[in-house]
Tab-separated table of C-alpha atoms in Angstrom:
chain	number	residue	atom	x	y	z
A	1	MET	CA	0.000	0.000	0.000
A	2	SER	CA	1.631	3.257	-1.137
A	3	ALA	CA	1.849	6.259	1.146
A	4	ASN	CA	0.050	9.466	0.243
A	5	LEU	CA	2.932	11.790	-0.602
A	6	ASP	CA	0.709	14.873	-0.711
A	7	SER	CA	-0.890	15.288	2.693
A	8	ARG	CA	-1.853	18.914	2.220
A	9	PRO	CA	-5.513	19.563	3.069
A	10	VAL	CA	-7.824	20.126	0.109
A	11	PRO	CA	-9.028	23.760	0.180
A	12	PRO	CA	-12.785	24.264	0.517
A	13	PRO	CA	-14.901	24.892	-2.605
A	14	LEU	CA	-15.716	28.534	-3.337
A	15	LEU	CA	-18.035	29.987	-5.973
A	16	VAL	CA	-16.693	33.083	-7.762
A	17	VAL	CA	-19.151	35.053	-9.913
A	18	TYR	CA	-17.291	36.761	-12.741
A	19	ALA	CA	-18.170	39.894	-14.717
A	20	PRO	CA	-16.210	42.954	-15.944
A	21	GLY	CA	-14.575	44.929	-13.156
A	22	SER	CA	-13.161	41.730	-11.642
A	23	PRO	CA	-9.448	40.969	-11.617
A	24	THR	CA	-8.452	38.921	-14.658
A	25	PRO	CA	-9.151	35.164	-14.630
A	26	ALA	CA	-5.411	34.475	-14.362
A	27	THR	CA	-5.086	36.822	-11.373
A	28	LEU	CA	-8.072	35.237	-9.630
A	29	ILE	CA	-6.832	31.690	-10.172
A	30	ARG	CA	-3.351	32.590	-8.931
A	31	SER	CA	-4.586	34.393	-5.792
A	32	LEU	CA	-7.153	31.735	-4.882
A	33	SER	CA	-4.782	28.809	-5.270
A	34	GLY	CA	-4.309	27.195	-1.859
A	35	VAL	CA	-7.088	29.313	-0.323
A	36	ALA	CA	-10.065	27.810	-2.128
A	37	ASP	CA	-11.042	25.214	-4.678
A	38	ALA	CA	-12.524	27.875	-6.943
A	39	CYS	CA	-15.344	27.291	-9.392
A	40	PHE	CA	-16.671	30.067	-11.599
A	41	VAL	CA	-20.017	31.365	-12.762
A	42	VAL	CA	-19.527	33.682	-15.749
A	43	LEU	CA	-22.430	35.957	-16.647
A	44	ALA	CA	-23.264	35.356	-20.299
A	45	GLU	CA	-24.072	39.014	-20.980
A	46	HIS	CA	-20.484	39.921	-20.085
A	47	ALA	CA	-18.584	36.736	-20.967
A	48	PRO	CA	-15.017	37.692	-21.904
A	49	ALA	CA	-13.481	36.811	-25.230
A	50	THR	CA	-10.923	34.792	-23.265
A	51	LEU	CA	-13.506	32.467	-21.742
A	52	ASP	CA	-11.053	29.614	-22.159
A	53	ALA	CA	-8.910	31.250	-19.442
A	54	PHE	CA	-11.295	29.704	-16.904
A	55	PRO	CA	-10.952	26.020	-15.940
A	56	PRO	CA	-13.500	24.228	-18.195
A	57	ALA	CA	-14.439	21.568	-15.640
A	58	ALA	CA	-15.134	24.191	-12.968
A	59	THR	CA	-16.908	26.905	-14.971
A	60	ILE	CA	-20.485	27.497	-16.059
A	61	VAL	CA	-21.889	30.335	-18.172
A	62	VAL	CA	-25.364	31.529	-17.181
A	63	GLY	CA	-27.611	34.482	-17.920
A	64	ALA	CA	-28.044	37.338	-15.446
A	65	GLY	CA	-31.614	36.159	-14.891
A	66	GLU	CA	-30.556	32.655	-13.852
A	67	PRO	CA	-29.294	32.855	-10.251
A	68	GLU	CA	-31.253	29.712	-9.326
A	69	ARG	CA	-29.471	27.736	-12.047
A	70	ALA	CA	-26.116	28.994	-10.806
A	71	ALA	CA	-27.040	28.129	-7.216
A	72	ALA	CA	-28.095	24.607	-8.159
A	73	TRP	CA	-24.821	24.037	-10.004
A	74	ALA	CA	-22.833	25.415	-7.058
A	75	ALA	CA	-24.771	23.310	-4.563
A	76	GLY	CA	-23.838	20.225	-6.568
A	77	ARG	CA	-20.192	21.156	-6.056
A	78	GLY	CA	-20.663	21.614	-2.313
A	79	VAL	CA	-19.519	25.248	-2.245
A	80	ARG	CA	-19.003	26.751	1.187
A	81	GLY	CA	-18.725	30.379	0.159
A	82	VAL	CA	-19.818	32.819	-2.554
A	83	VAL	CA	-17.965	35.912	-3.709
A	84	THR	CA	-17.764	38.402	-6.557
A	85	TYR	CA	-15.222	41.091	-7.327
A	86	SER	CA	-17.489	42.887	-9.825
A	87	GLU	CA	-20.083	45.601	-9.408
A	88	LEU	CA	-22.035	44.181	-12.344
A	89	ALA	CA	-22.415	40.807	-10.600
A	90	LEU	CA	-23.201	42.035	-7.077
A	91	ARG	CA	-26.996	41.637	-7.132
A	92	PHE	CA	-26.762	38.283	-8.914
A	93	THR	CA	-24.247	37.029	-6.341
A	94	ALA	CA	-26.462	38.142	-3.466
A	95	GLN	CA	-29.357	36.153	-4.957
A	96	VAL	CA	-27.155	33.047	-5.321
A	97	ALA	CA	-25.917	33.368	-1.740
A	98	ARG	CA	-29.476	33.720	-0.444
A	99	THR	CA	-30.547	30.572	-2.284
A	100	LEU	CA	-27.563	28.644	-0.896
A	101	GLY	CA	-27.936	30.062	2.619
A	102	LEU	CA	-24.369	31.407	2.606
A	103	PRO	CA	-23.225	34.745	4.082
A	104	HIS	CA	-22.940	37.735	1.752
A	105	HIS	CA	-24.343	41.231	1.457
A	106	ASP	CA	-28.065	40.454	1.284
A	107	VAL	CA	-30.208	41.157	-1.760
A	108	ARG	CA	-31.611	44.407	-0.391
A	109	ALA	CA	-28.148	45.732	0.494
A	110	ALA	CA	-26.846	44.718	-2.932
A	111	GLU	CA	-29.699	46.619	-4.556
A	112	THR	CA	-28.954	49.665	-2.420
A	113	MET	CA	-25.250	49.610	-3.209
A	114	THR	CA	-25.845	49.368	-6.973
A	115	ASP	CA	-28.654	51.945	-7.158
A	116	LYS	CA	-27.470	55.490	-6.506
A	117	LEU	CA	-30.976	56.786	-5.833
A	118	ALA	CA	-31.777	54.049	-3.314
A	119	GLN	CA	-28.378	54.587	-1.724
A	120	ARG	CA	-28.888	58.327	-1.265
A	121	ARG	CA	-32.264	57.625	0.322
A	122	ALA	CA	-30.781	55.034	2.679
A	123	LEU	CA	-27.954	57.323	3.737
A	124	ALA	CA	-30.348	60.218	4.365
A	125	ALA	CA	-32.713	58.004	6.374
A	126	ALA	CA	-29.798	56.957	8.601
A	127	GLY	CA	-28.757	60.550	9.249
A	128	VAL	CA	-25.627	60.407	7.078
A	129	PRO	CA	-25.162	63.856	5.471
A	130	VAL	CA	-25.969	63.794	1.748
A	131	PRO	CA	-26.224	66.492	-0.921
A	132	ALA	CA	-29.598	67.395	-2.436
A	133	PHE	CA	-30.588	64.838	-5.091
A	134	ALA	CA	-33.389	64.009	-7.542
A	135	GLU	CA	-34.150	61.324	-10.118
A	136	ILE	CA	-34.375	61.955	-13.876
A	137	ARG	CA	-36.155	59.235	-15.854
A	138	GLY	CA	-36.778	61.312	-18.957
A	139	PRO	CA	-36.603	64.831	-20.402
A	140	GLY	CA	-39.807	65.744	-18.591
A	141	ASP	CA	-38.044	65.364	-15.206
A	142	VAL	CA	-35.170	67.715	-15.973
A	143	ASP	CA	-36.649	71.053	-14.918
A	144	GLY	CA	-38.076	69.710	-11.651
A	145	ALA	CA	-34.797	67.993	-10.750
A	146	ALA	CA	-32.841	71.174	-11.469
A	147	ALA	CA	-35.158	73.196	-9.243
A	148	ALA	CA	-34.788	70.676	-6.399
A	149	VAL	CA	-30.991	70.332	-6.612
A	150	GLY	CA	-29.614	73.583	-8.014
A	151	PHE	CA	-26.267	74.154	-9.721
A	152	PRO	CA	-23.449	73.235	-9.983
A	153	ALA	CA	-24.582	69.626	-9.989
A	154	VAL	CA	-23.379	66.169	-10.989
A	155	LEU	CA	-25.416	63.909	-13.275
A	156	LYS	CA	-24.856	60.153	-12.778
A	157	PRO	CA	-26.535	57.030	-14.144
A	158	ARG	CA	-28.762	55.592	-11.443
A	159	ARG	CA	-26.932	52.282	-11.933
A	160	GLY	CA	-23.366	52.589	-13.176
A	161	MET	CA	-19.682	52.135	-12.441
A	162	GLY	CA	-16.283	53.516	-13.409
A	163	SER	CA	-17.536	57.114	-13.860
A	164	ALA	CA	-19.383	56.114	-17.049
A	165	LEU	CA	-21.631	58.964	-18.301
A	166	VAL	CA	-20.912	61.078	-15.204
A	167	GLU	CA	-21.104	64.784	-16.059
A	168	ARG	CA	-20.751	68.048	-14.176
A	169	VAL	CA	-23.472	70.511	-15.186
A	170	THR	CA	-23.612	74.212	-14.363
A	171	GLY	CA	-26.967	75.299	-15.769
A	172	LEU	CA	-30.384	74.182	-16.955
A	173	GLU	CA	-29.715	74.330	-20.699
A	174	ARG	CA	-26.562	72.264	-20.334
A	175	LEU	CA	-28.430	69.709	-18.210
A	176	ARG	CA	-31.150	69.380	-20.853
A	177	ALA	CA	-28.529	68.834	-23.557
A	178	VAL	CA	-26.545	66.250	-21.573
A	179	VAL	CA	-29.648	64.262	-20.645
A	180	ALA	CA	-30.882	64.266	-24.246
A	181	ALA	CA	-27.496	63.101	-25.555
A	182	SER	CA	-26.830	60.451	-22.918
A	183	TRP	CA	-29.591	57.892	-23.436
A	184	ALA	CA	-27.665	56.132	-26.192
A	185	GLY	CA	-24.778	55.611	-23.782
A	186	PHE	CA	-26.725	52.977	-21.866
A	187	ASP	CA	-26.530	50.623	-24.829
A	188	ALA	CA	-23.047	51.677	-25.985
A	189	ASP	CA	-21.218	51.093	-22.680
A	190	GLU	CA	-20.864	47.488	-21.444
A	191	ARG	CA	-21.010	48.679	-17.822
A	192	LEU	CA	-24.470	50.173	-18.388
A	193	ARG	CA	-25.944	47.868	-21.008
A	194	GLY	CA	-29.228	46.358	-19.842
A	195	THR	CA	-29.634	48.714	-16.895
A	196	ASP	CA	-32.618	50.988	-16.374
A	197	PRO	CA	-31.886	54.218	-18.336
A	198	ALA	CA	-32.311	56.691	-15.512
A	199	PHE	CA	-30.149	59.323	-13.853
A	200	VAL	CA	-29.607	60.881	-10.457
A	201	LEU	CA	-28.858	64.598	-10.293
A	202	GLU	CA	-26.888	65.558	-7.180
A	203	GLN	CA	-25.739	68.859	-5.767
A	204	GLN	CA	-21.991	68.989	-6.339
A	205	LEU	CA	-20.018	68.442	-3.156
A	206	ARG	CA	-17.444	71.201	-2.666
A	207	GLY	CA	-14.127	69.656	-1.762
A	208	VAL	CA	-11.171	71.237	-0.024
A	209	ARG	CA	-7.584	70.063	0.140
A	210	TRP	CA	-6.764	68.179	3.349
A	211	HIS	CA	-3.173	67.464	2.229
A	212	GLU	CA	-0.373	70.011	2.256
A	213	ASP	CA	0.807	69.008	-1.239
A	214	PRO	CA	-1.496	70.536	-3.900
A	215	ARG	CA	-0.911	67.535	-6.166
A	216	PHE	CA	-3.366	65.547	-4.051
A	217	GLY	CA	-7.080	65.549	-4.851
A	218	ASP	CA	-9.996	66.333	-2.553
A	219	TYR	CA	-11.368	62.822	-2.139
A	220	VAL	CA	-10.273	59.387	-0.897
A	221	SER	CA	-11.563	55.829	-0.935
A	222	VAL	CA	-11.850	53.297	1.877
A	223	GLU	CA	-11.458	49.540	1.364
A	224	SER	CA	-13.281	47.536	4.020
A	225	LEU	CA	-14.139	43.924	4.759
A	226	LEU	CA	-17.219	42.868	6.688
A	227	ASP	CA	-17.482	39.585	8.562
A	228	ARG	CA	-21.168	39.060	9.377
A	229	GLY	CA	-21.526	42.747	10.186
A	230	ARG	CA	-18.142	43.290	11.857
A	231	ILE	CA	-16.212	45.956	9.915
A	232	VAL	CA	-12.456	45.945	9.339
A	233	HIS	CA	-11.156	48.949	7.403
A	234	LEU	CA	-8.210	47.702	5.349
A	235	ALA	CA	-6.882	50.854	3.710
A	236	ILE	CA	-7.546	54.471	2.847
A	237	THR	CA	-6.316	55.534	-0.593
A	238	ASP	CA	-5.388	59.083	-1.511
A	239	LYS	CA	-6.162	60.389	-5.001
A	240	THR	CA	-4.734	62.854	-7.444
A	241	PRO	CA	-7.145	65.508	-8.795
A	242	LEU	CA	-9.813	64.333	-11.217
A	243	ALA	CA	-9.568	65.092	-14.916
A	244	GLU	CA	-12.618	66.558	-16.646
A	245	PRO	CA	-15.433	65.601	-16.690
A	246	PHE	CA	-15.081	63.153	-13.746
A	247	ARG	CA	-12.175	60.875	-14.611
A	248	GLU	CA	-10.017	59.207	-11.994
A	249	VAL	CA	-6.339	59.736	-12.740
A	250	GLY	CA	-4.267	58.377	-9.856
A	251	HIS	CA	-4.367	56.396	-6.589
A	252	LEU	CA	-1.748	56.449	-3.820
A	253	MET	CA	-1.873	53.883	-1.010
A	254	PRO	CA	-1.730	54.140	1.960
A	255	SER	CA	-3.116	57.571	2.751
A	256	SER	CA	-0.628	60.088	4.131
A	257	LEU	CA	-3.267	62.077	6.016
A	258	PRO	CA	-2.700	62.509	9.790
A	259	ASP	CA	-4.316	60.072	12.218
A	260	GLY	CA	-7.082	62.461	13.249
A	261	ARG	CA	-8.212	62.891	9.658
A	262	LEU	CA	-8.038	59.134	9.051
A	263	ALA	CA	-10.255	58.552	12.079
A	264	GLN	CA	-12.850	60.970	10.665
A	265	ILE	CA	-12.818	59.112	7.353
A	266	HIS	CA	-13.172	55.725	9.049
A	267	GLU	CA	-16.127	57.033	11.055
A	268	ALA	CA	-17.862	58.303	7.916
A	269	ALA	CA	-17.265	55.014	6.092
A	270	THR	CA	-18.596	52.988	9.035
A	271	ALA	CA	-21.778	55.074	9.179
A	272	ALA	CA	-22.314	54.645	5.443
A	273	LEU	CA	-21.809	50.866	5.540
A	274	ARG	CA	-24.308	50.551	8.380
A	275	ALA	CA	-26.791	52.744	6.510
A	276	VAL	CA	-26.759	50.684	3.299
A	277	GLY	CA	-26.938	47.352	5.135
A	278	ALA	CA	-23.534	45.950	4.121
A	279	TYR	CA	-23.076	42.638	5.945
A	280	HIS	CA	-20.461	40.182	4.640
A	281	GLY	CA	-17.837	40.839	1.999
A	282	ALA	CA	-15.745	43.633	0.559
A	283	THR	CA	-16.762	47.279	0.154
A	284	HIS	CA	-15.261	50.319	-1.548
A	285	THR	CA	-16.464	53.677	-0.169
A	286	GLU	CA	-15.626	56.950	-1.911
A	287	ILE	CA	-15.503	60.019	0.323
A	288	LYS	CA	-15.220	63.715	-0.485
A	289	LEU	CA	-13.040	65.851	1.776
A	290	THR	CA	-14.968	69.032	2.583
A	291	ALA	CA	-14.712	71.977	4.949
A	292	ASP	CA	-17.509	70.382	6.998
A	293	GLY	CA	-15.789	67.005	7.239
A	294	PRO	CA	-15.872	63.837	5.133
A	295	ARG	CA	-18.961	63.370	2.956
A	296	VAL	CA	-19.912	60.060	1.337
A	297	ILE	CA	-19.864	60.048	-2.467
A	298	GLU	CA	-20.970	56.417	-2.784
A	299	VAL	CA	-20.626	52.912	-1.359
A	300	ASN	CA	-19.814	49.934	-3.604
A	301	GLY	CA	-20.261	46.358	-2.412
A	302	ARG	CA	-17.007	45.022	-3.847
A	303	LEU	CA	-13.267	45.661	-3.944
A	304	GLY	CA	-12.178	48.851	-5.682
A	305	GLY	CA	-10.773	48.392	-9.165
A	306	ALA	CA	-7.045	49.097	-8.704
A	307	MET	CA	-6.842	48.245	-5.020
A	308	ALA	CA	-5.611	44.656	-5.182
A	309	ARG	CA	-2.399	45.617	-6.972
A	310	LEU	CA	-1.865	48.649	-4.708
A	311	MET	CA	-2.151	46.522	-1.553
A	312	ARG	CA	0.173	43.897	-2.972
A	313	ASN	CA	2.770	46.504	-3.938
A	314	ALA	CA	2.578	48.571	-0.746
A	315	ALA	CA	2.079	45.813	1.830
A	316	GLY	CA	2.588	42.409	0.196
A	317	PHE	CA	-1.079	41.823	1.031
A	318	ASP	CA	-3.201	39.655	-1.275
A	319	VAL	CA	-6.635	41.141	-0.687
A	320	ILE	CA	-8.213	38.908	-3.351
A	321	ALA	CA	-7.256	35.862	-1.284
A	322	VAL	CA	-8.341	37.538	1.961
A	323	ILE	CA	-11.796	38.310	0.548
A	324	ALA	CA	-12.116	34.678	-0.557
A	325	ALA	CA	-11.070	33.412	2.886
A	326	ASN	CA	-13.652	35.724	4.454
A	327	ALA	CA	-16.359	34.283	2.194
A	328	LEU	CA	-15.382	30.822	3.460
A	329	GLY	CA	-15.661	31.884	7.106
A	330	ARG	CA	-11.962	32.383	7.848
A	331	ASP	CA	-10.830	35.482	9.726
A	332	ASP	CA	-7.911	36.659	7.581
A	333	ALA	CA	-9.027	40.267	7.426
A	334	GLY	CA	-5.744	41.956	8.284
A	335	PRO	CA	-5.402	44.911	8.195
A	336	PRO	CA	-2.354	45.141	5.904
A	337	ARG	CA	0.985	46.326	7.258
A	338	PHE	CA	2.241	48.929	4.833
A	339	THR	CA	5.994	49.153	4.332
A	340	ARG	CA	6.051	51.581	1.403
A	341	TYR	CA	3.743	53.549	-0.895
A	342	ALA	CA	2.210	52.432	-4.177
A	343	LEU	CA	0.847	54.422	-7.119
A	344	THR	CA	-1.477	53.585	-9.983
A	345	TYR	CA	-1.608	56.348	-12.604
A	346	TRP	CA	-3.696	56.758	-15.764
A	347	PRO	CA	-2.307	59.681	-17.834
A	348	PRO	CA	-5.538	61.354	-18.974
A	349	PRO	CA	-6.284	62.044	-22.634
A	350	PRO	CA	-8.115	65.260	-23.558
A	351	ALA	CA	-11.822	65.476	-22.773
A	352	GLY	CA	-14.035	64.519	-25.687
A	353	ILE	CA	-13.611	61.770	-28.269
A	354	VAL	CA	-10.081	61.553	-29.674
A	355	ASP	CA	-8.101	59.314	-32.002
A	356	VAL	CA	-4.652	58.295	-30.763
A	357	THR	CA	-2.300	58.951	-33.690
A	358	ALA	CA	1.111	58.375	-32.049
A	359	VAL	CA	2.523	57.149	-28.728
A	360	GLY	CA	6.124	57.545	-27.552
A	361	GLY	CA	8.264	57.648	-24.437
A	362	LEU	CA	7.061	54.331	-22.992
A	363	ASP	CA	10.537	52.783	-22.775
A	364	ASP	CA	11.819	55.880	-20.962
A	365	ILE	CA	8.966	55.617	-18.455
A	366	VAL	CA	9.594	51.909	-17.808
A	367	ALA	CA	13.253	52.747	-17.078
A	368	LEU	CA	12.339	55.226	-14.298
A	369	PRO	CA	13.314	54.039	-10.791
A	370	GLY	CA	10.180	52.910	-8.984
A	371	VAL	CA	8.115	52.002	-12.047
A	372	GLU	CA	7.205	48.323	-11.721
A	373	HIS	CA	4.724	47.911	-14.567
A	374	LEU	CA	3.375	49.759	-17.610
A	375	ALA	CA	0.404	48.467	-19.593
A	376	LEU	CA	-0.344	50.018	-22.986
A	377	MET	CA	-4.133	50.222	-23.146
A	378	ASN	CA	-4.802	52.269	-26.296
A	379	PRO	CA	-1.983	52.253	-28.882
A	380	ALA	CA	-1.835	54.418	-31.982
A	381	GLY	CA	-4.958	53.828	-34.050
A	382	SER	CA	-7.261	53.633	-31.012
A	383	THR	CA	-10.172	55.925	-30.207
A	384	ILE	CA	-10.767	57.159	-26.637
A	385	ASP	CA	-14.000	58.650	-25.309
A	386	SER	CA	-13.446	60.589	-22.079
A	387	ARG	CA	-17.021	59.790	-20.991
A	388	GLY	CA	-15.785	56.237	-20.426
A	389	GLY	CA	-14.281	57.125	-17.043
A	390	THR	CA	-10.700	55.853	-16.717
A	391	SER	CA	-9.993	55.413	-20.453
A	392	THR	CA	-6.315	56.118	-21.035
A	393	VAL	CA	-3.364	55.377	-23.300
A	394	ALA	CA	-1.444	53.544	-20.559
A	395	ILE	CA	-1.601	52.475	-16.922
A	396	VAL	CA	1.569	52.919	-14.866
A	397	ARG	CA	2.160	51.212	-11.510
A	398	ALA	CA	5.001	52.289	-9.262
A	399	VAL	CA	6.346	52.068	-5.699
A	400	GLY	CA	8.232	54.556	-3.543
A	401	GLU	CA	9.338	55.373	-0.033
A	402	SER	CA	7.085	58.430	0.287
A	403	PRO	CA	4.041	60.010	-1.364
A	404	ALA	CA	6.261	62.882	-2.535
A	405	ASP	CA	8.509	60.391	-4.335
A	406	LEU	CA	5.529	59.022	-6.228
A	407	LEU	CA	4.051	62.404	-7.065
A	408	ASP	CA	7.458	63.461	-8.411
A	409	LEU	CA	7.503	60.246	-10.437
A	410	ARG	CA	4.064	61.028	-11.816
A	411	ASP	CA	5.367	64.427	-12.954
A	412	GLN	CA	8.271	62.675	-14.714
A	413	ILE	CA	5.841	60.311	-16.450
A	414	ASP	CA	3.855	63.272	-17.746
A	415	ALA	CA	7.054	64.867	-19.054
A	416	LEU	CA	8.213	61.699	-20.829
A	417	LEU	CA	4.945	60.436	-22.300
A	418	ARG	CA	4.479	61.667	-25.860
A	419	VAL	CA	1.003	61.123	-27.250
A	420	GLU	CA	-0.539	62.765	-30.283
A	421	TYR	CA	-4.323	63.033	-30.438
A	422	ARG	CA	-6.747	64.111	-33.133
A	423	TYR	CA	-10.183	65.276	-32.072
A	424	ARG	CA	-13.079	63.292	-33.436
A	425	GLN	CA	-15.527	65.184	-31.240
A	426	GLU	CA	-14.599	68.055	-28.921
A	427	PRO	CA	-16.291	68.324	-25.522
A	428	ALA	CA	-19.475	70.355	-25.505
């Protein structure tokens, strides 16, 4: 009788629901190895071209209206946890978890966190300060919403992600024009396709700089992990100023704000998570820094888009694996121990719709001390629409010993990157 040479315990089965906004299949499989025996539900409406990157024997493709089918398949595999890393899959995942009787943000909380109108109402009902807001479901709602909210204001899809179709508006005529022009965007953008074509108009929050260095922006984000209602705040991420209209440009982790300011931000994030009913899993809370204190921009019921790489680079912390362990009932929440600072930077193209005609300087950027990765996203011949949120020519990831080091590095990147654009449509 031969001895079993591999006595390592078999990791428990975990269901991962995949849709855009998740880490890549390769990243998920690598991070989950040894933590979970991962099987995957891929939503058919958003199935990637590289579907074969998933393990065929442990993957099923289902429609967004088939959570019961996904749950039955997962039950047959004996899964002990359910997780998603995608905003688009959050409500579906909550329905699957409910059917299986496994912990997750519940269906109502998932609805609240993916519906900006419902979220504003929930925050207001809980006493969390919110700006004036109103719904716009069609051109006939525009004048009433403008009267209720005032200007300047921010127009957002009621359900959306990644700053898609987010616009700053300063007057009634501009609001009418933006609303009239935006309906087609719900079908054109994968992040909005199939969602209810409705908007929320919000009074624009007036930010102030809490950092001494003017190269920082006036907002932050908070990554948190909930274990059956218990909240662990993992990290606060500083930002560089937004590019027009509302495009994220850079993240720096961890925050360099003083402890008193960090405590204020944690308190605001905790209040928001309680208000929206977040219960079990990851959250990403965006917070504006104002003269009256931190104000919640929005709560998302999943990990923030660039945060996994930032935590790995700044703390050697695999948050993808930690979220999976949490879904399986293990207390691996951290928080991370940061030993340096990490930057993710998207050099912004001009506002509007532009053709990229030439790109240069990439080799010089890669050679800069501290740069650990550069991904070319839109080479020459590509078209970029600034209404797509974080659309960019390249993404640069870097590490440094201080925030100032990384902001200096960002300035060097801007000086070295040579991109030629040709306007296809200038911003209105």
